[in-house]
Amino acid sequence: MYYRHSGYKGNLKEATLSEVRELTPRRILFDAVKGMLPNTRHRKTQLTRLKLIIGTENPHSGQEPQPLNI
């Protein structure tokens, strides 16, 4: 079960894994990585640098070098 709370009384939302996978598949991996990081002030900055790409299209791919024939 995945839980989230809005901050208001009685507003605890819960969802199963299959529901989260349909709505926001990045959240599954994001929560897993977040649980592996130490609970310090650097956790937030490390998570902002995390880029989760869903699918085959990667906008952050590196350069595509071509072989040099001499």
PDB file of C-alpha atoms in Angstrom:
ATOM      1  CA  MET A   1       0.000   0.000   0.000  1.00  0.00           C
ATOM      2  CA  TYR A   2       1.133   3.523  -0.824  1.00  0.00           C
ATOM      3  CA  TYR A   3      -0.023   6.325   1.454  1.00  0.00           C
ATOM      4  CA  ARG A   4      -0.127  10.083   1.036  1.00  0.00           C
ATOM      5  CA  HIS A   5      -1.598  12.754   3.274  1.00  0.00           C
ATOM      6  CA  SER A   6      -2.738  16.242   2.335  1.00  0.00           C
ATOM      7  CA  GLY A   7      -2.279  17.694   5.808  1.00  0.00           C
ATOM      8  CA  TYR A   8      -5.971  17.961   6.636  1.00  0.00           C
ATOM      9  CA  LYS A   9      -7.690  15.778   9.207  1.00  0.00           C
ATOM     10  CA  GLY A  10      -8.965  12.481   7.863  1.00  0.00           C
ATOM     11  CA  ASN A  11      -7.433  12.987   4.427  1.00  0.00           C
ATOM     12  CA  LEU A  12      -5.185   9.932   4.290  1.00  0.00           C
ATOM     13  CA  LYS A  13      -5.219   8.525   0.763  1.00  0.00           C
ATOM     14  CA  GLU A  14      -4.091   4.990   0.053  1.00  0.00           C
ATOM     15  CA  ALA A  15      -3.468   3.162  -3.199  1.00  0.00           C
ATOM     16  CA  THR A  16      -2.331  -0.299  -4.194  1.00  0.00           C
ATOM     17  CA  LEU A  17       0.724  -1.048  -6.286  1.00  0.00           C
ATOM     18  CA  SER A  18      -1.318  -1.626  -9.435  1.00  0.00           C
ATOM     19  CA  GLU A  19      -3.115   1.723  -9.036  1.00  0.00           C
ATOM     20  CA  VAL A  20       0.150   3.589  -8.535  1.00  0.00           C
ATOM     21  CA  ARG A  21       1.675   1.799 -11.533  1.00  0.00           C
ATOM     22  CA  GLU A  22      -1.157   3.064 -13.754  1.00  0.00           C
ATOM     23  CA  LEU A  23      -1.192   6.665 -12.478  1.00  0.00           C
ATOM     24  CA  THR A  24       2.424   7.524 -11.612  1.00  0.00           C
ATOM     25  CA  PRO A  25       4.906   4.727 -12.376  1.00  0.00           C
ATOM     26  CA  ARG A  26       7.863   6.951 -11.419  1.00  0.00           C
ATOM     27  CA  ARG A  27       6.681   7.075  -7.814  1.00  0.00           C
ATOM     28  CA  ILE A  28       7.503   3.398  -7.252  1.00  0.00           C
ATOM     29  CA  LEU A  29      11.184   3.832  -8.091  1.00  0.00           C
ATOM     30  CA  PHE A  30      11.350   7.294  -6.515  1.00  0.00           C
ATOM     31  CA  ASP A  31      10.118   5.969  -3.162  1.00  0.00           C
ATOM     32  CA  ALA A  32      12.516   3.022  -3.376  1.00  0.00           C
ATOM     33  CA  VAL A  33      15.526   5.292  -3.974  1.00  0.00           C
ATOM     34  CA  LYS A  34      14.337   7.712  -1.298  1.00  0.00           C
ATOM     35  CA  GLY A  35      14.218   4.871   1.222  1.00  0.00           C
ATOM     36  CA  MET A  36      17.805   3.895   0.405  1.00  0.00           C
ATOM     37  CA  LEU A  37      19.227   7.379   1.010  1.00  0.00           C
ATOM     38  CA  PRO A  38      20.195   8.540   4.501  1.00  0.00           C
ATOM     39  CA  ASN A  39      17.760  10.867   6.202  1.00  0.00           C
ATOM     40  CA  THR A  40      19.961  13.979   6.166  1.00  0.00           C
ATOM     41  CA  ARG A  41      19.680  17.444   4.672  1.00  0.00           C
ATOM     42  CA  HIS A  42      21.469  16.263   1.526  1.00  0.00           C
ATOM     43  CA  ARG A  43      18.677  13.814   0.664  1.00  0.00           C
ATOM     44  CA  LYS A  44      16.537  16.492  -0.958  1.00  0.00           C
ATOM     45  CA  THR A  45      19.314  17.742  -3.226  1.00  0.00           C
ATOM     46  CA  GLN A  46      20.228  14.207  -4.226  1.00  0.00           C
ATOM     47  CA  LEU A  47      16.622  13.416  -5.120  1.00  0.00           C
ATOM     48  CA  THR A  48      16.318  16.533  -7.277  1.00  0.00           C
ATOM     49  CA  ARG A  49      19.235  15.216  -9.369  1.00  0.00           C
ATOM     50  CA  LEU A  50      17.510  11.859  -9.898  1.00  0.00           C
ATOM     51  CA  LYS A  51      16.127  11.506 -13.414  1.00  0.00           C
ATOM     52  CA  LEU A  52      13.729   8.614 -13.936  1.00  0.00           C
ATOM     53  CA  ILE A  53      13.013   7.922 -17.596  1.00  0.00           C
ATOM     54  CA  ILE A  54       9.964   5.793 -18.391  1.00  0.00           C
ATOM     55  CA  GLY A  55      10.056   4.275 -21.881  1.00  0.00           C
ATOM     56  CA  THR A  56      12.705   4.103 -24.565  1.00  0.00           C
ATOM     57  CA  GLU A  57      12.972   7.825 -25.382  1.00  0.00           C
ATOM     58  CA  ASN A  58      15.760   9.441 -23.333  1.00  0.00           C
ATOM     59  CA  PRO A  59      16.072  13.242 -23.632  1.00  0.00           C
ATOM     60  CA  HIS A  60      19.211  13.213 -21.462  1.00  0.00           C
ATOM     61  CA  SER A  61      21.256  10.871 -23.606  1.00  0.00           C
ATOM     62  CA  GLY A  62      24.903  11.706 -24.164  1.00  0.00           C
ATOM     63  CA  GLN A  63      26.752  12.453 -27.347  1.00  0.00           C
ATOM     64  CA  GLU A  64      26.774   9.966 -30.191  1.00  0.00           C
ATOM     65  CA  PRO A  65      30.446   9.604 -31.201  1.00  0.00           C
ATOM     66  CA  GLN A  66      31.290   8.490 -34.729  1.00  0.00           C
ATOM     67  CA  PRO A  67      34.319   6.272 -35.465  1.00  0.00           C
ATOM     68  CA  LEU A  68      37.310   8.060 -36.970  1.00  0.00           C
ATOM     69  CA  ASN A  69      38.809   6.246 -39.976  1.00  0.00           C
ATOM     70  CA  ILE A  70      42.421   7.186 -40.586  1.00  0.00           C
TER      71      ILE A  70
END
